[in-house]
Short mmCIF file of C-alpha atoms in Angstrom, two decimals:
data_model
loop_
_atom_site.label_atom_id
_atom_site.label_comp_id
_atom_site.label_asym_id
_atom_site.label_seq_id
_atom_site.Cartn_x
_atom_site.Cartn_y
_atom_site.Cartn_z
CA UNK A 1 115.73 115.73 121.64
CA UNK A 2 115.08 112.29 120.53
CA UNK A 3 116.75 109.26 119.00
CA UNK A 4 115.88 106.28 116.99
CA UNK A 5 117.70 102.90 116.61
CA UNK A 6 120.37 102.92 113.97
CA UNK A 7 118.57 100.46 111.88
CA UNK A 8 115.60 102.76 111.38
CA UNK A 9 111.90 101.72 111.59
CA UNK A 10 112.13 98.88 109.15
CA UNK A 11 115.36 97.38 110.55
CA UNK A 12 115.60 94.03 112.13
CA UNK A 13 118.49 94.78 114.71
CA UNK A 14 117.48 93.46 118.27
CA UNK A 15 118.24 96.49 120.20
CA UNK A 16 116.73 96.52 123.66
CA UNK A 17 116.29 100.39 123.68
CA UNK A 18 114.68 101.33 120.42
CA UNK A 19 114.19 105.01 121.06
CA UNK A 20 114.39 107.72 123.72
CA UNK A 21 113.32 111.31 123.89
CA UNK A 22 113.12 114.05 126.37
CA UNK A 23 109.77 115.97 126.24
CA UNK A 24 109.52 119.70 125.33
CA UNK A 25 110.33 121.08 128.73
CA UNK A 26 112.86 118.52 129.74
CA UNK A 27 110.65 117.21 132.73
CA UNK A 28 110.05 113.74 131.31
CA UNK A 29 111.89 111.01 129.48
CA UNK A 30 110.18 108.58 127.24
CA UNK A 31 111.71 105.23 125.98
CA UNK A 32 110.58 102.54 123.55
CA UNK A 33 111.50 99.00 123.50
CA UNK A 34 110.40 95.71 121.87
CA UNK A 35 108.07 95.15 124.82
CA UNK A 36 106.35 98.61 124.63
CA UNK A 37 107.24 102.03 126.03
CA UNK A 38 107.79 103.81 129.44
CA UNK A 39 107.68 107.35 130.70
CA UNK A 40 109.89 108.67 133.47
CA UNK A 41 109.63 111.75 135.53
CA UNK A 42 112.86 113.80 135.83
CA UNK A 43 111.97 115.65 139.11
CA UNK A 44 114.67 114.03 141.12
CA UNK A 45 118.25 113.26 140.77
CA UNK A 46 118.35 110.16 143.04
CA UNK A 47 115.20 108.62 142.00
CA UNK A 48 113.91 107.84 138.43
CA UNK A 49 110.15 107.52 138.86
CA UNK A 50 108.14 105.78 136.13
CA UNK A 51 105.12 107.70 135.25
CA UNK A 52 103.51 105.08 132.94
CA UNK A 53 104.42 102.00 131.00
CA UNK A 54 102.60 100.12 128.35
CA UNK A 55 103.06 96.70 126.75
CA UNK A 56 99.89 96.99 124.61
CA UNK A 57 101.85 98.24 121.63
CA UNK A 58 105.04 96.19 120.94
CA UNK A 59 108.31 97.22 119.33
CA UNK A 60 107.96 100.88 119.72
CA UNK A 61 110.43 103.05 117.81
CA UNK A 62 108.91 106.47 118.29
CA UNK A 63 107.28 107.68 121.49
CA UNK A 64 106.69 111.49 122.02
CA UNK A 65 104.93 112.96 125.12
CA UNK A 66 103.26 116.44 124.99
CA UNK A 67 105.03 118.29 127.90
CA UNK A 68 103.83 116.63 131.24
CA UNK A 69 100.41 115.84 129.95
CA UNK A 70 98.83 112.35 129.41
CA UNK A 71 98.95 112.75 125.67
CA UNK A 72 101.47 110.41 124.06
CA UNK A 73 102.13 109.62 120.46
CA UNK A 74 103.40 106.14 119.65
CA UNK A 75 104.56 104.42 116.37
CA UNK A 76 105.41 100.83 116.44
CA UNK A 77 107.63 98.71 113.91
CA UNK A 78 104.67 96.39 113.47
CA UNK A 79 102.81 99.26 111.90
CA UNK A 80 105.47 101.68 110.90
CA UNK A 81 102.95 103.74 108.86
CA UNK A 82 100.47 104.38 111.53
CA UNK A 83 100.60 107.16 114.35
CA UNK A 84 98.61 106.38 117.46
CA UNK A 85 97.75 109.22 119.89
CA UNK A 86 96.76 108.09 123.55
CA UNK A 87 95.68 109.40 126.78
CA UNK A 88 97.82 106.97 128.74
CA UNK A 89 96.36 107.64 132.24
CA UNK A 90 92.85 106.90 131.11
CA UNK A 91 93.84 104.14 128.76
CA UNK A 92 92.09 105.66 125.77
CA UNK A 93 93.09 105.96 122.23
CA UNK A 94 92.34 109.49 121.02
CA UNK A 95 92.87 108.87 117.34
CA UNK A 96 95.37 107.14 114.79
CA UNK A 97 96.41 108.13 111.46
CA UNK A 98 97.87 105.97 108.65
CA UNK A 99 100.31 107.34 105.96
CA UNK A 100 101.77 106.40 102.64
CA UNK A 101 105.03 105.44 103.92
CA UNK A 102 106.97 104.80 107.09
CA UNK A 103 106.79 107.45 109.84
CA UNK A 104 110.46 108.59 110.59
CA UNK A 105 109.73 111.42 113.21
CA UNK A 106 107.16 112.89 115.31
CA UNK A 107 107.21 116.44 116.73
CA UNK A 108 104.44 118.30 118.74
CA UNK A 109 103.78 121.43 120.66
CA UNK A 110 100.60 122.86 122.04
CA UNK A 111 99.19 123.89 118.67
CA UNK A 112 100.79 121.51 116.09
CA UNK A 113 101.68 117.89 115.54
CA UNK A 114 104.25 117.19 112.91
CA UNK A 115 104.70 113.83 111.07
CA UNK A 116 107.82 113.46 109.09
CA UNK A 117 108.13 110.80 106.19
CA UNK A 118 111.11 110.60 103.87
CA UNK A 119 109.65 112.75 101.26
CA UNK A 120 106.90 114.66 102.82
CA UNK A 121 105.98 116.35 106.07
CA UNK A 122 102.26 116.51 107.51
CA UNK A 123 101.20 119.27 109.88
CA UNK A 124 98.18 118.51 112.04
CA UNK A 125 96.24 120.91 114.24
CA UNK A 126 96.57 119.35 117.65
CA UNK A 127 93.29 120.87 118.71
CA UNK A 128 91.28 118.17 116.55
CA UNK A 129 94.05 116.24 115.00
CA UNK A 130 92.87 117.45 111.47
CA UNK A 131 95.51 117.54 108.79
CA UNK A 132 96.26 121.31 107.96
CA UNK A 133 99.13 121.04 105.49
CA UNK A 134 101.14 118.52 103.59
CA UNK A 135 104.54 119.58 102.56
CA UNK A 136 105.21 117.46 99.40
CA UNK A 137 108.32 116.76 97.39
CA UNK A 138 110.85 117.67 99.92
CA UNK A 139 114.51 116.33 99.20
CA UNK A 140 114.81 112.77 100.41
CA UNK A 141 115.22 112.73 104.10
CA UNK A 142 115.80 109.13 105.18
CA UNK A 143 116.64 109.89 108.76
CA UNK A 144 113.55 112.03 109.29
CA UNK A 145 115.54 115.01 110.39
CA UNK A 146 113.18 117.97 111.36
CA UNK A 147 112.62 120.31 114.21
CA UNK A 148 109.45 122.04 115.57
CA UNK A 149 109.65 124.97 117.98
CA UNK A 150 107.81 124.52 121.28
CA UNK A 151 106.58 128.01 121.24
CA UNK A 152 103.03 127.53 119.87
CA UNK A 153 102.62 131.09 118.91
CA UNK A 154 104.88 130.68 115.95
CA UNK A 155 105.34 126.89 115.59
CA UNK A 156 108.36 127.18 113.40
CA UNK A 157 109.35 124.05 111.49
CA UNK A 158 113.01 123.40 110.22
CA UNK A 159 113.88 120.56 107.67
CA UNK A 160 116.69 119.77 105.21
CA UNK A 161 116.23 121.76 101.82
CA UNK A 162 118.95 119.74 99.96
CA UNK A 163 120.13 116.17 99.54
CA UNK A 164 123.70 117.41 98.90
CA UNK A 165 124.21 120.46 101.08
CA UNK A 166 123.29 121.70 104.48
CA UNK A 167 120.48 124.02 103.33
CA UNK A 168 117.61 124.42 105.84
CA UNK A 169 114.02 125.37 105.06
CA UNK A 170 112.41 127.33 107.66
CA UNK A 171 108.51 127.09 107.58
CA UNK A 172 105.95 128.76 109.59
CA UNK A 173 103.74 125.98 111.08
CA UNK A 174 101.23 128.63 112.25
CA UNK A 175 100.66 130.59 109.11
CA UNK A 176 101.46 127.57 106.95
CA UNK A 177 104.11 129.08 104.65
CA UNK A 178 107.73 129.05 103.86
CA UNK A 179 109.76 131.75 105.64
CA UNK A 180 113.18 131.35 104.21
CA UNK A 181 116.02 129.03 103.37
CA UNK A 182 119.21 129.13 105.27
CA UNK A 183 122.67 128.02 103.73
CA UNK A 184 123.82 126.57 107.00
CA UNK A 185 126.70 124.13 106.10
CA UNK A 186 128.59 122.84 103.08
CA UNK A 187 127.81 119.15 103.99
CA UNK A 188 124.46 117.38 104.54
CA UNK A 189 122.62 118.24 107.83
CA UNK A 190 122.65 115.76 110.77
CA UNK A 191 120.82 117.65 113.70
CA UNK A 192 118.48 120.52 114.00
CA UNK A 193 116.84 122.13 117.14
CA UNK A 194 115.05 125.47 118.10
CA UNK A 195 115.46 127.21 121.46
CA UNK A 196 112.27 127.50 123.75
CA UNK A 197 111.05 130.81 122.29
CA UNK A 198 111.62 129.81 118.62
CA UNK A 199 113.93 132.68 118.06
CA UNK A 200 117.16 130.51 117.47
CA UNK A 201 117.88 127.64 115.51
CA UNK A 202 121.02 125.44 115.88
CA UNK A 203 122.36 123.05 113.19
CA UNK A 204 125.16 120.61 112.60
CA UNK A 205 126.25 118.85 109.45
CA UNK A 206 127.23 115.27 108.99
CA UNK A 207 130.94 116.14 109.50
CA UNK A 208 130.13 117.24 112.97
CA UNK A 209 132.92 119.70 113.39
CA UNK A 210 130.99 122.95 113.37
CA UNK A 211 127.82 123.98 115.17
CA UNK A 212 125.98 127.03 113.93
CA UNK A 213 123.14 129.11 115.61
CA UNK A 214 120.93 131.23 113.23
CA UNK A 215 118.40 133.88 114.09
CA UNK A 216 114.61 133.12 113.54
CA UNK A 217 112.88 134.11 111.33
CA UNK A 218 115.71 136.11 109.70
CA UNK A 219 118.07 133.22 109.20
CA UNK A 220 121.15 135.38 110.08
CA UNK A 221 124.09 133.44 111.48
CA UNK A 222 124.70 134.46 115.25
CA UNK A 223 127.18 132.02 116.46
CA UNK A 224 129.50 129.40 115.35
CA UNK A 225 131.24 126.71 117.48
CA UNK A 226 133.78 124.18 116.78
CA UNK A 227 133.36 120.69 118.22
CA UNK A 228 136.65 119.54 117.27
CA UNK A 229 138.91 118.89 114.25
CA UNK A 230 140.64 115.67 115.02
CA UNK A 231 137.87 113.44 113.78
CA UNK A 232 134.52 113.60 112.04
CA UNK A 233 131.66 112.40 114.37
CA UNK A 234 127.95 111.72 114.02
CA UNK A 235 126.07 114.51 115.98
CA UNK A 236 122.98 112.75 117.37
CA UNK A 237 121.42 115.76 119.28
CA UNK A 238 121.45 119.35 120.02
CA UNK A 239 119.52 121.00 122.77
CA UNK A 240 119.21 124.66 124.14
CA UNK A 241 118.78 125.34 127.81
CA UNK A 242 115.43 127.04 128.56
CA UNK A 243 117.14 130.34 128.81
CA UNK A 244 119.04 129.93 125.53
CA UNK A 245 122.33 130.61 127.40
CA UNK A 246 123.65 127.10 126.71
CA UNK A 247 123.65 124.66 123.76
CA UNK A 248 124.68 121.17 124.29
CA UNK A 249 125.65 118.60 121.60
CA UNK A 250 125.99 114.83 121.84
CA UNK A 251 127.56 112.53 119.32
CA UNK A 252 128.87 108.79 118.91
CA UNK A 253 131.94 109.85 120.89
CA UNK A 254 132.30 109.78 124.62
CA UNK A 255 132.04 113.46 124.97
CA UNK A 256 129.14 115.80 125.32
CA UNK A 257 129.97 119.50 124.45
CA UNK A 258 128.11 122.36 126.05
CA UNK A 259 128.63 125.77 124.42
CA UNK A 260 127.71 129.13 126.06
CA UNK A 261 125.82 131.73 123.87
CA UNK A 262 127.52 134.96 125.05
CA UNK A 263 125.46 138.20 124.56
CA UNK A 264 125.92 139.47 121.10
CA UNK A 265 128.21 142.48 121.03
CA UNK A 266 126.76 145.86 120.15
CA UNK A 267 127.89 147.74 117.00
CA UNK A 268 130.05 150.13 119.07
CA UNK A 269 131.97 147.96 121.51
CA UNK A 270 133.56 149.41 124.59
CA UNK A 271 137.36 150.00 124.55
CA UNK A 272 139.07 146.95 125.97
CA UNK A 273 140.69 147.68 129.41
CA UNK A 274 143.17 145.00 129.48
CA UNK A 275 146.20 143.96 127.14
CA UNK A 276 144.47 140.61 126.29
CA UNK A 277 141.40 142.48 125.46
CA UNK A 278 143.29 144.86 123.23
CA UNK A 279 145.03 142.22 121.32
CA UNK A 280 141.78 140.34 120.84
CA UNK A 281 140.28 143.37 119.39
CA UNK A 282 143.44 143.81 117.13
CA UNK A 283 142.93 140.33 115.96
CA UNK A 284 139.31 140.74 115.32
CA UNK A 285 140.13 143.82 113.21
CA UNK A 286 142.78 141.87 111.26
CA UNK A 287 140.33 139.02 110.49
CA UNK A 288 138.57 141.43 108.13
CA UNK A 289 141.59 141.24 105.97
CA UNK A 290 142.34 137.55 106.34
CA UNK A 291 141.12 134.83 103.85
CA UNK A 292 137.60 133.55 104.86
CA UNK A 293 138.70 130.14 106.28
CA UNK A 294 141.42 131.87 108.59
CA UNK A 295 138.78 134.33 109.69
CA UNK A 296 136.29 131.86 110.52
CA UNK A 297 138.67 129.88 112.58
CA UNK A 298 139.52 132.96 114.68
CA UNK A 299 135.83 133.69 115.25
CA UNK A 300 134.90 130.13 116.53
CA UNK A 301 134.60 129.33 120.16
CA UNK A 302 135.33 125.96 121.73
CA UNK A 303 133.20 124.17 124.44
CA UNK A 304 132.36 126.00 127.65
CA UNK A 305 131.85 122.66 129.51
CA UNK A 306 132.02 118.94 128.69
CA UNK A 307 130.53 115.72 129.90
CA UNK A 308 132.37 112.42 129.64
CA UNK A 309 130.65 109.15 129.11
CA UNK A 310 132.33 105.87 129.92
CA UNK A 311 131.68 104.33 126.56
CA UNK A 312 131.70 105.61 122.91
CA UNK A 313 130.11 104.49 119.90
CA UNK A 314 126.59 104.60 121.34
CA UNK A 315 123.65 106.74 120.22
CA UNK A 316 123.07 109.56 122.77
CA UNK A 317 120.50 112.28 123.30
CA UNK A 318 121.36 115.06 125.69
CA UNK A 319 119.49 118.01 127.22
CA UNK A 320 119.88 120.66 129.80
CA UNK A 321 117.35 120.88 132.67
CA UNK A 322 116.79 122.08 136.13
CA UNK A 323 116.41 119.31 138.63
CA UNK A 324 116.06 120.19 142.29
CA UNK A 325 116.71 123.77 141.56
CA UNK A 326 120.11 123.08 140.05
CA UNK A 327 121.28 122.97 136.44
CA UNK A 328 122.03 119.59 135.01
CA UNK A 329 123.27 117.89 131.95
CA UNK A 330 121.18 114.90 131.09
CA UNK A 331 122.37 112.21 128.59
CA UNK A 332 120.16 109.26 127.55
CA UNK A 333 122.18 106.44 125.78
CA UNK A 334 121.36 103.42 123.65
CA UNK A 335 123.39 101.48 126.27
CA UNK A 336 120.23 101.64 128.38
CA UNK A 337 121.27 104.32 130.84
CA UNK A 338 120.49 107.88 131.82
CA UNK A 339 123.35 109.83 133.15
CA UNK A 340 122.96 112.91 135.15
CA UNK A 341 125.74 115.61 135.64
CA UNK A 342 126.17 118.78 137.51
CA UNK A 343 126.66 121.76 135.28
CA UNK A 344 128.74 124.84 136.65
CA UNK A 345 126.93 127.70 134.69
CA UNK A 346 129.51 130.09 135.96
CA UNK A 347 132.85 128.54 135.24
CA UNK A 348 131.91 125.63 132.88
CA UNK A 349 134.70 122.93 132.80
CA UNK A 350 134.23 119.26 133.26
CA UNK A 351 130.70 118.32 134.32
CA UNK A 352 130.66 115.77 137.20
CA UNK A 353 128.62 112.72 136.88
CA UNK A 354 126.45 112.40 139.92
CA UNK A 355 123.94 109.74 139.09
CA UNK A 356 123.38 106.86 136.64
CA UNK A 357 120.08 105.36 136.11
CA UNK A 358 119.27 102.11 134.32
CA UNK A 359 116.22 102.52 131.92
CA UNK A 360 115.49 98.87 131.36
CA UNK A 361 114.87 97.65 134.98
CA UNK A 362 118.18 96.09 135.43
CA UNK A 363 120.27 96.77 138.43
CA UNK A 364 122.84 99.64 138.00
CA UNK A 365 125.52 100.24 140.49
CA UNK A 366 124.87 103.48 142.58
CA UNK A 367 127.31 106.22 142.61
CA UNK A 368 128.78 106.53 145.89
CA UNK A 369 128.89 110.36 145.72
CA UNK A 370 125.08 110.64 144.99
CA UNK A 371 124.19 113.38 147.26
CA UNK A 372 122.82 116.58 145.89
CA UNK A 373 125.86 118.70 146.75
CA UNK A 374 127.95 119.51 143.72
CA UNK A 375 131.31 117.71 144.08
CA UNK A 376 133.10 120.98 142.95
CA UNK A 377 131.18 123.62 144.84
CA UNK A 378 133.64 126.44 144.93
CA UNK A 379 132.23 128.34 141.95
CA UNK A 380 128.50 127.99 141.44
CA UNK A 381 127.41 126.83 144.78
CA UNK A 382 129.71 129.38 146.48
CA UNK A 383 128.10 132.08 144.28
CA UNK A 384 124.77 131.08 145.24
CA UNK A 385 125.79 131.16 149.07
CA UNK A 386 127.17 134.59 148.67
CA UNK A 387 124.33 136.12 146.89
CA UNK A 388 121.88 134.54 149.42
CA UNK A 389 119.55 133.44 146.58
CA UNK A 390 118.25 130.24 145.57
CA UNK A 391 120.14 128.38 142.72
CA UNK A 392 117.01 128.69 140.51
CA UNK A 393 117.11 132.42 140.57
CA UNK A 394 120.91 132.49 140.05
CA UNK A 395 120.51 130.82 136.81
CA UNK A 396 118.04 132.64 134.53
CA UNK A 397 115.88 130.48 132.55
CA UNK A 398 116.45 127.16 134.26
CA UNK A 399 112.85 127.53 135.73
CA UNK A 400 111.29 124.35 136.97
CA UNK A 401 108.04 124.83 134.97
CA UNK A 402 110.09 125.19 131.77
CA UNK A 403 109.27 128.83 131.43
CA UNK A 404 105.51 128.21 130.75
CA UNK A 405 102.66 129.62 132.96
CA UNK A 406 100.87 127.21 135.17
CA UNK A 407 97.10 127.14 134.50
CA UNK A 408 97.58 127.65 130.70
CA UNK A 409 94.81 125.63 129.12
CA UNK A 410 95.41 123.59 125.93
CA UNK A 411 92.58 123.91 123.25
CA UNK A 412 90.14 121.23 123.17
CA UNK A 413 90.68 118.05 121.32
CA UNK A 414 87.94 116.20 119.10
CA UNK A 415 87.75 112.81 120.52
CA UNK A 416 86.64 109.35 119.17
CA UNK A 417 85.22 108.52 122.51
CA UNK A 418 85.02 110.97 125.53
CA UNK A 419 84.86 113.17 127.38
CA UNK A 420 88.32 112.59 128.63
CA UNK A 421 90.38 115.22 130.55
CA UNK A 422 94.11 115.27 130.77
CA UNK A 423 94.24 117.69 133.66
CA UNK A 424 95.11 115.01 136.00
CA UNK A 425 96.31 115.85 139.51
CA UNK A 426 99.50 117.88 139.71
CA UNK A 427 99.72 117.62 135.91
CA UNK A 428 100.95 120.38 133.46
CA UNK A 429 99.95 121.48 131.01
CA UNK A 430 96.23 120.79 131.54
CA UNK A 431 94.47 119.47 128.43
CA UNK A 432 90.74 119.20 127.79
CA UNK A 433 89.55 116.54 125.44
CA UNK A 434 85.92 116.58 124.69
CA UNK A 435 83.62 114.60 122.55
CA UNK A 436 83.85 115.59 118.87
CA UNK A 437 81.95 114.91 115.78
CA UNK A 438 84.32 112.10 114.63
CA UNK A 439 83.24 108.60 115.12
CA UNK A 440 85.60 105.64 115.59
CA UNK A 441 89.26 105.82 114.68
CA UNK A 442 90.51 108.48 112.35
CA UNK A 443 92.48 107.55 109.29
CA UNK A 444 94.53 109.34 106.73
CA UNK A 445 96.22 107.86 103.71
#
């Protein structure tokens, strides 16, 4: 759920917003600029609170925060081969590692920290930042495309397995072994993401017309969605909702697509009770006798909901989150703004833009209709009112704590200087960092 500037880590383009990424449970947004980096809380629609900002490291092009903790990983264009890990509330550097080539992506969960270079991937143990495994001789991966499941009990890793086709290598970052390879697309991969439990993997190719979802670890195709056929686009991000019922996709166009992952049908489906249901069943049966291309077209679903941006040609990152007990679509854009939309999880349709926030400190015209009542309340809000329950309980999986248990303790980290604790007031998840045997800064070449 992140984006880098189009020119890459070694580029010279003078973009104000170099990178932007949502954290693992979509409660925080991190941005990198030429001046440094900033972290924002996503707890409110109307107000975008800055949690932290730093100008000590200039020209940041990667910044990743571990959930809502004080652990943040930063990479700067001034030193593109060096990863710095900080405790930002204490102003302390935990460690830094240097690599043989430019760092293209960082991924992290409660057990693993992943560093992706163009032709290798390094897997660190986040407990002590020690290197556990180096995956060498991977096909050239100039964009640093990779994904790490946030479920620390499996820590699955996905990365391209071919330079010419859309093959995905699924790797177990906990057991440190390859699980399988998935023939996902004919063309090269453009986007990868896991769901929160690590049981689903979504992918898109460079054509950007078809998005597929596979089971993990089996690699079986479960869903196939068509984004559109009118034009090829560049898919910049894919993101599941925390309950895995929805999948959103953003690209360089003005439209963000949201797909609904309907429950998989059983092997013995019930008899259809309507004429349309009967005809649908007949078409499904007929598809078994049609050419593969025609059959695939019949089995593909279009977007359940969409969000419209005011501009196209920007690099965007989308996510689905619960803010103030209602499901929202969030889109961070390279134009320096965060767009927040209401999502109707019952009926879908057009998502309504309710707030725009500037990420670079400039004044942004406020939306006149900026209250928290959905502008189109007759479906979702009315359903909530009828059931007499809170919106959060009506939408399974859009839990405010991201589905994790409060009070869960992260394993201890070895520290260059300590002890320092990350369990600051009202902070989740708590992380304890204590003095370790390492002296000074940690390096790896």
